[in-house]
mmCIF file of C-alpha atoms in Angstrom:
data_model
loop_
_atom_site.group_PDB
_atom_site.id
_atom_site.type_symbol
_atom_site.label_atom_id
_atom_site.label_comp_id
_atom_site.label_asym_id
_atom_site.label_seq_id
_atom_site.Cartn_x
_atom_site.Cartn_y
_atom_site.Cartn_z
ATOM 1 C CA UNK A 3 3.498 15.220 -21.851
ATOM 2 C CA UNK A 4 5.301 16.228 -18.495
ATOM 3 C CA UNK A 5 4.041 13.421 -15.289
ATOM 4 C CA UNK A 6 5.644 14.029 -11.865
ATOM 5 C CA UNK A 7 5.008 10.663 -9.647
ATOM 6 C CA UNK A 8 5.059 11.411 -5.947
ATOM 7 C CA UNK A 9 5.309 8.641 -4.161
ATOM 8 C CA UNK A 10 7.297 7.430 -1.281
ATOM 9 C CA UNK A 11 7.652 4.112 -2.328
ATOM 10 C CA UNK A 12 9.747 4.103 -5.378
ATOM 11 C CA UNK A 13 8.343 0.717 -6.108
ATOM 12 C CA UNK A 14 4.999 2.487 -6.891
ATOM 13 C CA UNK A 15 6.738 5.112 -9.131
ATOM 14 C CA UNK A 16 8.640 2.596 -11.092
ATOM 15 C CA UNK A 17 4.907 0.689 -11.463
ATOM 16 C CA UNK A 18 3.604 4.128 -12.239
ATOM 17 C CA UNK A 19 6.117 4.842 -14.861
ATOM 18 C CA UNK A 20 5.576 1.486 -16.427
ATOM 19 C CA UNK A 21 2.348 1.728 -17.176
ATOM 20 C CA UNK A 22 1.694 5.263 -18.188
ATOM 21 C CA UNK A 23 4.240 4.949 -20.517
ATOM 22 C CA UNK A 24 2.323 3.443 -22.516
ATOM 23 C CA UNK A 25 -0.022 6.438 -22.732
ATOM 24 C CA UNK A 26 2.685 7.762 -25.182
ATOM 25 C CA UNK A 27 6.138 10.346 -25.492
ATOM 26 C CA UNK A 28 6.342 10.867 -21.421
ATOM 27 C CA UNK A 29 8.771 12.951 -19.675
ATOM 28 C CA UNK A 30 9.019 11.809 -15.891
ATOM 29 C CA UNK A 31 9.792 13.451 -13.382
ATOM 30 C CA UNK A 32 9.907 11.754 -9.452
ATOM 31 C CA UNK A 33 9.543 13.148 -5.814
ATOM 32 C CA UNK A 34 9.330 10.884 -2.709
ATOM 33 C CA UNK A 35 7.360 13.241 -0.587
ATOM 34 C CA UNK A 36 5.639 16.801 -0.428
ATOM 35 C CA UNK A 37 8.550 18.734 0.364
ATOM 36 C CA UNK A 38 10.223 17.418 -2.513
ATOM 37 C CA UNK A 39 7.452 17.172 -5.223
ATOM 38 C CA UNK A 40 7.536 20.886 -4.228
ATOM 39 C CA UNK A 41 11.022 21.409 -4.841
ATOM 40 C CA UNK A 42 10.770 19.807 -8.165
ATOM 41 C CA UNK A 43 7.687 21.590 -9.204
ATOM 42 C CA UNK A 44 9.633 24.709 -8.849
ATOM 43 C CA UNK A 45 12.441 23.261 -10.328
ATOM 44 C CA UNK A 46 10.413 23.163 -13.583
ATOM 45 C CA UNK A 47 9.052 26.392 -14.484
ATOM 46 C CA UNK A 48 7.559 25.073 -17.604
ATOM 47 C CA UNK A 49 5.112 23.040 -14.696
ATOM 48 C CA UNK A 50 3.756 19.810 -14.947
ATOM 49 C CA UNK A 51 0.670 18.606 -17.168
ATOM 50 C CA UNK A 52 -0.061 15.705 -14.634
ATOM 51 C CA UNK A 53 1.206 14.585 -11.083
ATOM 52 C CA UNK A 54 -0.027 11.617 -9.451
ATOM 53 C CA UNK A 55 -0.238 11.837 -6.345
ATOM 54 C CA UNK A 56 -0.065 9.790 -2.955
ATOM 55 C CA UNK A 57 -1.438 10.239 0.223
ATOM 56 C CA UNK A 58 0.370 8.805 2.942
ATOM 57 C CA UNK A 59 3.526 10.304 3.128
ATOM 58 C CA UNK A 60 6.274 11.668 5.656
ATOM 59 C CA UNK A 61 7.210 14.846 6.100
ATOM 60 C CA UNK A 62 4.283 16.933 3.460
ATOM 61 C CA UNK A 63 1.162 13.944 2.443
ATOM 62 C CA UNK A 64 -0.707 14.353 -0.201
ATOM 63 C CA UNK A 65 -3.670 15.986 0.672
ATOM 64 C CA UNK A 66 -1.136 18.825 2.309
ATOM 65 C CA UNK A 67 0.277 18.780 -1.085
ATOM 66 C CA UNK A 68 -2.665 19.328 -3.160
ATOM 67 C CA UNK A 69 -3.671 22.191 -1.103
ATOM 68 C CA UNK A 70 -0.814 24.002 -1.044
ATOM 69 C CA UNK A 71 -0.127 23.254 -5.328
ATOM 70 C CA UNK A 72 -3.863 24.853 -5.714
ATOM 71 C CA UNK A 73 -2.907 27.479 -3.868
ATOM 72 C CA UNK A 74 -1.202 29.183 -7.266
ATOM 73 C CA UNK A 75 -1.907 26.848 -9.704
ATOM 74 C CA UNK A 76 -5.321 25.953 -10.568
ATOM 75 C CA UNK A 77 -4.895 24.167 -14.277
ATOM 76 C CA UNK A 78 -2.285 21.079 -13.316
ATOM 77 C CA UNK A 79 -4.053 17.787 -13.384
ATOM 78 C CA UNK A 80 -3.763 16.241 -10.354
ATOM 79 C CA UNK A 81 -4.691 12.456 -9.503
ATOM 80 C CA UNK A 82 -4.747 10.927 -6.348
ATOM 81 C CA UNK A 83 -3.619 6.803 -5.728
ATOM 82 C CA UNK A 84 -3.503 6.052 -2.875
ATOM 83 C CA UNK A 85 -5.090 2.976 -1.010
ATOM 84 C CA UNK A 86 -7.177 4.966 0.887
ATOM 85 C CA UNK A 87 -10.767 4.463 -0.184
ATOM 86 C CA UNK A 88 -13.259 5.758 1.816
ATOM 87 C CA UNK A 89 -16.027 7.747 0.778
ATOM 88 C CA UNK A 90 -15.092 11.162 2.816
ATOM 89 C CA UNK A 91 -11.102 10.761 2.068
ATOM 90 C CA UNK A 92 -12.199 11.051 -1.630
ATOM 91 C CA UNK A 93 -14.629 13.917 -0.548
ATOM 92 C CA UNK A 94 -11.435 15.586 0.911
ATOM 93 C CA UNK A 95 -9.530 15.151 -1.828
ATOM 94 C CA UNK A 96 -11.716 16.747 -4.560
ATOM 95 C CA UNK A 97 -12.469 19.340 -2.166
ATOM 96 C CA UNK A 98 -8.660 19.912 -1.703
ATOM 97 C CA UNK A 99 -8.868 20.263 -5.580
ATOM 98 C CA UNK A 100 -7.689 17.069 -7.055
ATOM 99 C CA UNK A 101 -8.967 16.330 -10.658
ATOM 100 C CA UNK A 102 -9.539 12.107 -10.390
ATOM 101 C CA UNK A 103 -8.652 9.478 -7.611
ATOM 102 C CA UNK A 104 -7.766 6.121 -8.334
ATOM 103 C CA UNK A 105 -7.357 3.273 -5.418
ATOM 104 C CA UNK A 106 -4.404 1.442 -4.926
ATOM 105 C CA UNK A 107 -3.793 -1.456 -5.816
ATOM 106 C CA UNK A 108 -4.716 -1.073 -9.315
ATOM 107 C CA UNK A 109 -4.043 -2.593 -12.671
ATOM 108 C CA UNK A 110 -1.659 -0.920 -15.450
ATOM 109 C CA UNK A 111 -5.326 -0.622 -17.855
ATOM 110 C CA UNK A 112 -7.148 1.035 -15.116
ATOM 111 C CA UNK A 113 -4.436 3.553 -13.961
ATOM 112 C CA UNK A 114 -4.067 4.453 -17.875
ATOM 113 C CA UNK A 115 -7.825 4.785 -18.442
ATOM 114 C CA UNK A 116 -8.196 7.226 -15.286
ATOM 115 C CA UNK A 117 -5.637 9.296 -16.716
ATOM 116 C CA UNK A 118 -6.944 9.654 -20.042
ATOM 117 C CA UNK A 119 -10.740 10.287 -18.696
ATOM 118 C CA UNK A 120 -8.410 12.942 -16.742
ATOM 119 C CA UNK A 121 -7.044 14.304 -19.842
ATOM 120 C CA UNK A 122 -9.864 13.787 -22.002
ATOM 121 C CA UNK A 123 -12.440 16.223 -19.207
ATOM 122 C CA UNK A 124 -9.859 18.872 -19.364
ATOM 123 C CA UNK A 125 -9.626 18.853 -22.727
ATOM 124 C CA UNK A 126 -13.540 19.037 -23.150
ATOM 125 C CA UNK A 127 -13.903 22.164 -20.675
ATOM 126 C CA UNK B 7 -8.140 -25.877 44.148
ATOM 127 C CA UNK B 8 -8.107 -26.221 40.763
ATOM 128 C CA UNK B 9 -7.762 -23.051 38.511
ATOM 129 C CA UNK B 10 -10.003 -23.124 34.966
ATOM 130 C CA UNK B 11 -7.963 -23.284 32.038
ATOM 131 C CA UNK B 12 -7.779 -19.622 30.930
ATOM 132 C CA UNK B 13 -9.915 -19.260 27.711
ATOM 133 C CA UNK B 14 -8.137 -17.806 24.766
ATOM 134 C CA UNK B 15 -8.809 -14.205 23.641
ATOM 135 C CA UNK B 16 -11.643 -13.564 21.484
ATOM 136 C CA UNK B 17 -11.230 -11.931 18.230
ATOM 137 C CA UNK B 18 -13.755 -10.672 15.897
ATOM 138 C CA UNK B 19 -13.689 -12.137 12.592
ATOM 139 C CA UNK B 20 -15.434 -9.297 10.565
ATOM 140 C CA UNK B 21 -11.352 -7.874 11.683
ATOM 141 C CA UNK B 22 -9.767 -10.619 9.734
ATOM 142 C CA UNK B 23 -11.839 -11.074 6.981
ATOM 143 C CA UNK B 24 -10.845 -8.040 5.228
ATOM 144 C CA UNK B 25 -6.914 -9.342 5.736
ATOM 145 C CA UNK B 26 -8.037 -12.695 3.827
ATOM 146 C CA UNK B 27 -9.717 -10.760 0.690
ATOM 147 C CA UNK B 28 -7.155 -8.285 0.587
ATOM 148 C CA UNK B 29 -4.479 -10.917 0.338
ATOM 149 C CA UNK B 30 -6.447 -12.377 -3.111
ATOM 150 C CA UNK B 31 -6.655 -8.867 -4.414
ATOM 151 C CA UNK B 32 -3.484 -7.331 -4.251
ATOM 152 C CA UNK B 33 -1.582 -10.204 -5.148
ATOM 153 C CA UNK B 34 -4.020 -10.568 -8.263
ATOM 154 C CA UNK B 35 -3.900 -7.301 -9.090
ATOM 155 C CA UNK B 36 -0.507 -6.231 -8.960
ATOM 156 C CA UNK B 37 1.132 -9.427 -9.208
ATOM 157 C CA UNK B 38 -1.078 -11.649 -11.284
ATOM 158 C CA UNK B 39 -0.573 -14.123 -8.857
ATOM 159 C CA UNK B 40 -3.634 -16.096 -7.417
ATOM 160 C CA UNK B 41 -3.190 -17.130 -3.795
ATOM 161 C CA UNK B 42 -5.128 -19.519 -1.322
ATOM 162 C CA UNK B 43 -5.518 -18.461 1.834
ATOM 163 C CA UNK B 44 -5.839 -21.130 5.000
ATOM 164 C CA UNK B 45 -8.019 -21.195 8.071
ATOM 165 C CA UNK B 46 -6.883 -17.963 10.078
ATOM 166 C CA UNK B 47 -5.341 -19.086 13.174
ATOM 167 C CA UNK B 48 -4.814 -17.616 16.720
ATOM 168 C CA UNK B 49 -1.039 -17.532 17.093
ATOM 169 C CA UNK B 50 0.017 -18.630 20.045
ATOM 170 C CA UNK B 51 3.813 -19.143 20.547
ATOM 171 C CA UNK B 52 6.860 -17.145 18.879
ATOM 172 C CA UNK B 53 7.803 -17.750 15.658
ATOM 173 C CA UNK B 54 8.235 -19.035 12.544
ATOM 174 C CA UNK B 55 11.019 -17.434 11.300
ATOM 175 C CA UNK B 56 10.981 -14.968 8.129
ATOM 176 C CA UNK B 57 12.964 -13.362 6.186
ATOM 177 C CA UNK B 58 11.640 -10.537 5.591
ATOM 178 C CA UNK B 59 8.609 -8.399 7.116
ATOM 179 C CA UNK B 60 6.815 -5.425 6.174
ATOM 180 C CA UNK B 61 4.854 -4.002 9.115
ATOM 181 C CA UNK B 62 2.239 -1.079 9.202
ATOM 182 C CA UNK B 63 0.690 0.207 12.974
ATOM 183 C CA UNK B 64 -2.954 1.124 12.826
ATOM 184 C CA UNK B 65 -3.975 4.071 15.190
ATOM 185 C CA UNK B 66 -7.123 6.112 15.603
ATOM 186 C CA UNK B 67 -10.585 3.387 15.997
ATOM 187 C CA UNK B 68 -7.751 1.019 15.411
ATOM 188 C CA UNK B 69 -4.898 0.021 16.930
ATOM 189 C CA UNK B 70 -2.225 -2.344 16.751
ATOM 190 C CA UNK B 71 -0.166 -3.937 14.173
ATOM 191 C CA UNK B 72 -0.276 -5.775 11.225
ATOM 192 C CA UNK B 73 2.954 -7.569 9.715
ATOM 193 C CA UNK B 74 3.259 -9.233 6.590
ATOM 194 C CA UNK B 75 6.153 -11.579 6.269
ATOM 195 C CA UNK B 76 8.180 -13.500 4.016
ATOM 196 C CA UNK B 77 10.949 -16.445 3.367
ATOM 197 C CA UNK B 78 13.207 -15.427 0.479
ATOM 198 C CA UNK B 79 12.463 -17.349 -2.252
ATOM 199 C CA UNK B 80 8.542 -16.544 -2.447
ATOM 200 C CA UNK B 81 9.921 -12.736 -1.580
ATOM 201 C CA UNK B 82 12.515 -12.587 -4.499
ATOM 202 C CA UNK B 83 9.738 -14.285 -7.083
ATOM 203 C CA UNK B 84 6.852 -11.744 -5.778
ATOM 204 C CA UNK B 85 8.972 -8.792 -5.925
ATOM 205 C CA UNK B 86 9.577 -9.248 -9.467
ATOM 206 C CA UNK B 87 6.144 -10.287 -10.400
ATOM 207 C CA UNK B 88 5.402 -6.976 -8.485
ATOM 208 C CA UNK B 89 7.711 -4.691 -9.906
ATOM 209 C CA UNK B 90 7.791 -5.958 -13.653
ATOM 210 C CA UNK B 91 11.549 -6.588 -13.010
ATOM 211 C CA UNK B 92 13.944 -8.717 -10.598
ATOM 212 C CA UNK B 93 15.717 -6.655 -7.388
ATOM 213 C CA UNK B 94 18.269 -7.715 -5.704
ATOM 214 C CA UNK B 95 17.306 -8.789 -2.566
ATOM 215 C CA UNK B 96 18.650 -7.219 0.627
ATOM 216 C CA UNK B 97 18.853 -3.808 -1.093
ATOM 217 C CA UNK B 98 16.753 -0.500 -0.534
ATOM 218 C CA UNK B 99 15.018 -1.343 -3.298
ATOM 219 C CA UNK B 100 14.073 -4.484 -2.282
ATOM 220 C CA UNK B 101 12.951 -3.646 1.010
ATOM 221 C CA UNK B 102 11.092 -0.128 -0.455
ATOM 222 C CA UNK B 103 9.045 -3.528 -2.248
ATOM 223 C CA UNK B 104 8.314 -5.400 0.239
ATOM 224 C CA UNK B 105 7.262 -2.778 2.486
ATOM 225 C CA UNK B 106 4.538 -1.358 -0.800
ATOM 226 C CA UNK B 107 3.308 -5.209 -0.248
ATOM 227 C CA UNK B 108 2.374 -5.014 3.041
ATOM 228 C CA UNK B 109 1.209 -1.147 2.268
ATOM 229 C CA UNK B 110 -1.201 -2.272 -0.584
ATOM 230 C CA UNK B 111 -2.518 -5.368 1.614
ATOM 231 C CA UNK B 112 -3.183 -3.191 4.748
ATOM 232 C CA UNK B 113 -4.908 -0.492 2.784
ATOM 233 C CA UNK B 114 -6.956 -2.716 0.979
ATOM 234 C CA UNK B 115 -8.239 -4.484 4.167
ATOM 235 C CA UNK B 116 -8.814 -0.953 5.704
ATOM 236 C CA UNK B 117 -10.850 0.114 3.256
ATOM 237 C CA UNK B 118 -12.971 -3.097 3.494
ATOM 238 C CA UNK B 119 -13.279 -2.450 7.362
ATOM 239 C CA UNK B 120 -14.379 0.837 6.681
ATOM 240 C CA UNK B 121 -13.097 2.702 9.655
ATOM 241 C CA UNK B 122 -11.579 5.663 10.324
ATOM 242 C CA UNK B 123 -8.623 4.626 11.481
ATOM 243 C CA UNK B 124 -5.214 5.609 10.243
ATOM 244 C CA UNK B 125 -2.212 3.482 8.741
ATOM 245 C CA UNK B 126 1.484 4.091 8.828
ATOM 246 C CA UNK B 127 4.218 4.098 6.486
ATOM 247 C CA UNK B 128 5.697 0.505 6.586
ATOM 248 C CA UNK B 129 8.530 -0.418 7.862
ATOM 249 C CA UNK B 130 10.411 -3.705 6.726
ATOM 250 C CA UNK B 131 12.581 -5.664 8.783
ATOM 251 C CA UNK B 132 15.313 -7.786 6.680
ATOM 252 C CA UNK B 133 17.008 -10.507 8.211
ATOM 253 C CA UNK B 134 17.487 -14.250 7.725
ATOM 254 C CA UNK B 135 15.319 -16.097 10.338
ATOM 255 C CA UNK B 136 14.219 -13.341 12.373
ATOM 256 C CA UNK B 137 10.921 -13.169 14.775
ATOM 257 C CA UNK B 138 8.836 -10.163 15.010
ATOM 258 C CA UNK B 139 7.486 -10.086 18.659
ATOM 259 C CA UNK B 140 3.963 -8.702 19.997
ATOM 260 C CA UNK B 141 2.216 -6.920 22.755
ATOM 261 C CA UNK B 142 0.819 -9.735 24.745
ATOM 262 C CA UNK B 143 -2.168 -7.556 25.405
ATOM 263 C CA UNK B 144 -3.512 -7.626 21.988
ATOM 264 C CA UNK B 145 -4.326 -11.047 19.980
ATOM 265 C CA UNK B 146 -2.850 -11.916 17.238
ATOM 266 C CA UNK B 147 -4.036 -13.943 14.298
ATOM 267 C CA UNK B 148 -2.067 -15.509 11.769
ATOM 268 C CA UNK B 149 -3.135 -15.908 7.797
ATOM 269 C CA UNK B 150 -1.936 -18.551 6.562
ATOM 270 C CA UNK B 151 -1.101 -17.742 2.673
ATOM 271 C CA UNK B 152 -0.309 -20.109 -0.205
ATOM 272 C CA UNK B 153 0.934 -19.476 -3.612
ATOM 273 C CA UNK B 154 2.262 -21.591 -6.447
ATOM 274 C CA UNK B 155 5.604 -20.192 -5.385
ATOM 275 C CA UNK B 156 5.552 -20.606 -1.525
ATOM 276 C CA UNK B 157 4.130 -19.241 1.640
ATOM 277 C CA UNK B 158 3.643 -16.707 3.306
ATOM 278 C CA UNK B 159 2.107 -14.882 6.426
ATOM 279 C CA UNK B 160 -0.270 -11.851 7.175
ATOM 280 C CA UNK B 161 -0.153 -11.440 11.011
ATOM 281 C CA UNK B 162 -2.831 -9.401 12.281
ATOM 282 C CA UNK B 163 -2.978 -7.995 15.892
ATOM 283 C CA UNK B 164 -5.558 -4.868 16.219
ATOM 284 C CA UNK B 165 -8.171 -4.019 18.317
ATOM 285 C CA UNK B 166 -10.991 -1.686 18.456
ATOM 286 C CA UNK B 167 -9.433 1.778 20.514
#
């Protein structure tokens, strides 16, 4: 499985990595930002079959960037962590077209269990 | 003629509160660490010094600041409770750590205050004894943390816009 982490703390990607690792044979990729998660996305023409996403970020945030991925590519699961919680940012975020949303901080079992739910709905539709 | 001792500012506790549970949380949850916190306190004079401090601005139906500081042994010994691994301290790294800290904290406590308000990107200041000075128009109140490895401090100055 192919996992881009955007984050701009790389802190939160090396958690990230840690614990979905677990999940099984990952290849990682990493962006800081927007700007760059969409430079790597197009790096990678074979795509991504997950990114995990942040919200706050400089320069392109998260919700920028799930808009303007689902502007061509409807099929790559996309998660949002982030430590925003309230009820409309997770509104905007499913509107923007974002697959699950998990609130930061979280534990390694509970980021792994959104992700397969994640996996496991796409698989059943 | 005698002047009244001028009261201190008022601050709204359902604004700390949040601070106080977030502290337990985060520190639980990505750390595995549990932490007491101590009778929130208005600070009143500069200082103590820290090490290091991650601070976040709130703007929108908040505003203000909120820092989140540490000496360096707790920092070092959190950080790598945090991160699964030690970092050097005084590095990028380090400071990317510290600053996710204060990031995770803040969030959490927004999200119990339930406003719309918005947070920034931290920014961590690194530097052996420093002070991190206030606007003297908002209040600020000082957590008092405690964990099995040291202290530490969540300063929070905001106010409704």
């Amino acid at each position: 499985m192919n996992i881009l982490l955007v984050d701009d703390s790389k802190t939160m990607r090396i958690i990230q990595r840690k614990a979905l690792a677990a999940l099984g044979e990952i290849t990682f990729a990493e962006a800081a930002d927007g700007v760059e998660a969409m430079a790597v996305i197009a790096a990678h023409p074979a795509g991504f079959d997950l990114i995990v996403v942040d919200w706050n970020m400089p320069n392109m945030n998260g919700l920028e960037l799930v808009t303007k991925i689902r502007e061509t590519d409807k099929k790559t699961l996309l998660i949002m962590a982030t430590t925003e919680a309230e009820k409309q940012r997770v509104i905007d975020a499913l509107k923007a077209g974002v697959n699950n949303y998990v609130v930061k901080p979280f534990t390694a079992d509970s980021l792994q269990e959104k992700v397969r739910q994640t996996l496991a709905k796409a698989k059943a539709a | 003629m005698q002047t009244a001792p001028a009261k201190p500012p008022q601050v709204d506790a359902k604004l700390i509160v949040p601070f106080v549970n977030a502290v337990r949380h985060v520190l639980r949850t990505m750390a595995g660490w549990e932490s007491n916190v101590e009778r929130p306190r208005l600070k009143q004079k500069q200082g103590p010094e820290y090490d290091y401090s991650g601070i976040i601005a709130f703007s929108g139906t908040l505003i203000g600041t909120v820092v989140v500081s540490f000496h360096r042994d707790l920092a070092v010994k959190l950080v790598a409770a945090f991160v699964g691994c030690e970092l050097p301290a005084d590095t990028a790294d380090f400071a990317d750590a510290i600053g996710e800290l204060a990031n995770l904290i803040v969030g959490a406590a927004k999200a119990e205050l339930g406003v719309n308000a918005s947070i920034s990107v931290p920014t961590v200041i690194m530097g052996k004894g420093h002070i991190v000075a206030r606007p003297s128009d908002i209040p600020c109140i000082v957590v008092p943390c405690k964990t099995d490895a040291g202290e530490f401090a969540v300063e929070v100055s905001i106010k409704a816009a």
